[in-house]
Amino acid sequence: MNVYYTIDKKSTAEFKDRGSKFLAYAFPVKNADQVKECLQEVKKEHPKATHHCYAYRLGTDGLQFRAVDDGEPAGSAGKPILGQIDSKQLTDVLVVVVRYFGGTLLGVPGLINAYKMSCALVLQLVPAIQKNVEARFQLIFDYTILNDVMMVVKQNNCTILQQDIQLFCSMEIGIPKASLDLTLLRLRDIYNLEIKPL
């Protein structure tokens, strides 16, 4: 797998069913800390909501994920939300659905449908973007070869994750897996450049 799909901006949607109001929030997230921050933000905005259910999937391998029912019957909220994220083949995404209880019990099938629909709506509003799966490397080099390094980095669509440009430079880059061998070959051609996998 050389590419993955994610979102790059926050979006919100609303779904109503028999008096209950469901507010869905989709966030682009990179790690569990960002998940916590986004959750806090939603809880602060809706302190009186009955439930704050959510699901997320992280990483290009998609192995980090969680589905939380937050007091709803087991499997009736988090799982349907995660199911929608997965049906769109997204990763690095968090969806939080806030529920205001409207007085009528929806039953488990009704809840599954409501959480699923809320998540589907919010993900329809934000376009999925394709990104390259990248391998991370650190480049260490002398300032005199900065232009040569930058040329290879730009021509091969590498992402600069971090850089410290001084007399001696250090740069963390993400190299698209699809062109990894060729990019490394070109970087190794640059005299006095140290390359370390991260």
Short mmCIF file of N, CA and C in Angstrom, two decimals, residues 16 18 39 46 48 76 83 86 90 113 121 134 138 153 158 168 180 186:
data_model
loop_
_atom_site.label_atom_id
_atom_site.label_comp_id
_atom_site.label_asym_id
_atom_site.label_seq_id
_atom_site.Cartn_x
_atom_site.Cartn_y
_atom_site.Cartn_z
N LYS A 16 -31.24 14.27 13.23
CA LYS A 16 -32.28 14.20 14.27
C LYS A 16 -33.11 12.93 14.09
N ARG A 18 -36.55 11.24 16.21
CA ARG A 18 -37.55 11.21 17.29
C ARG A 18 -37.15 12.07 18.50
N LEU A 39 -11.48 15.70 21.70
CA LEU A 39 -12.57 15.26 22.58
C LEU A 39 -12.88 16.31 23.64
N HIS A 46 -20.17 21.10 24.47
CA HIS A 46 -21.46 20.46 24.79
C HIS A 46 -21.43 19.79 26.16
N LYS A 48 -23.62 19.69 28.46
CA LYS A 48 -24.90 19.13 28.91
C LYS A 48 -25.38 17.95 28.06
N SER A 76 -23.54 0.04 20.13
CA SER A 76 -24.59 0.79 19.41
C SER A 76 -24.12 2.16 18.90
N GLY A 83 -17.33 1.94 11.75
CA GLY A 83 -17.73 1.29 10.49
C GLY A 83 -17.79 2.26 9.33
N ASP A 86 -14.26 3.28 8.33
CA ASP A 86 -13.66 2.18 7.57
C ASP A 86 -14.27 2.00 6.19
N LEU A 90 -10.73 5.46 5.49
CA LEU A 90 -9.98 6.61 6.01
C LEU A 90 -9.12 6.20 7.20
N ASN A 113 -28.41 3.01 13.80
CA ASN A 113 -28.72 3.79 12.60
C ASN A 113 -28.39 5.27 12.78
N LEU A 121 -22.99 11.42 7.37
CA LEU A 121 -23.25 12.81 6.97
C LEU A 121 -22.02 13.69 7.12
N GLU A 134 4.67 7.18 3.75
CA GLU A 134 6.06 7.61 3.72
C GLU A 134 6.95 6.85 4.70
N GLN A 138 16.35 10.73 8.58
CA GLN A 138 17.01 11.96 9.01
C GLN A 138 18.21 12.18 8.10
N VAL A 153 14.82 16.33 -2.58
CA VAL A 153 13.64 16.29 -1.70
C VAL A 153 12.40 16.77 -2.47
N CYS A 158 9.03 14.52 -1.40
CA CYS A 158 9.24 14.17 0.01
C CYS A 158 8.61 15.26 0.88
N PHE A 168 25.77 23.36 10.12
CA PHE A 168 25.54 21.94 9.93
C PHE A 168 24.03 21.74 9.99
N LEU A 180 10.73 5.12 -2.92
CA LEU A 180 11.75 5.07 -1.86
C LEU A 180 13.15 4.71 -2.39
N ARG A 186 19.31 8.56 -5.18
CA ARG A 186 19.68 9.93 -5.55
C ARG A 186 20.30 10.68 -4.37
#
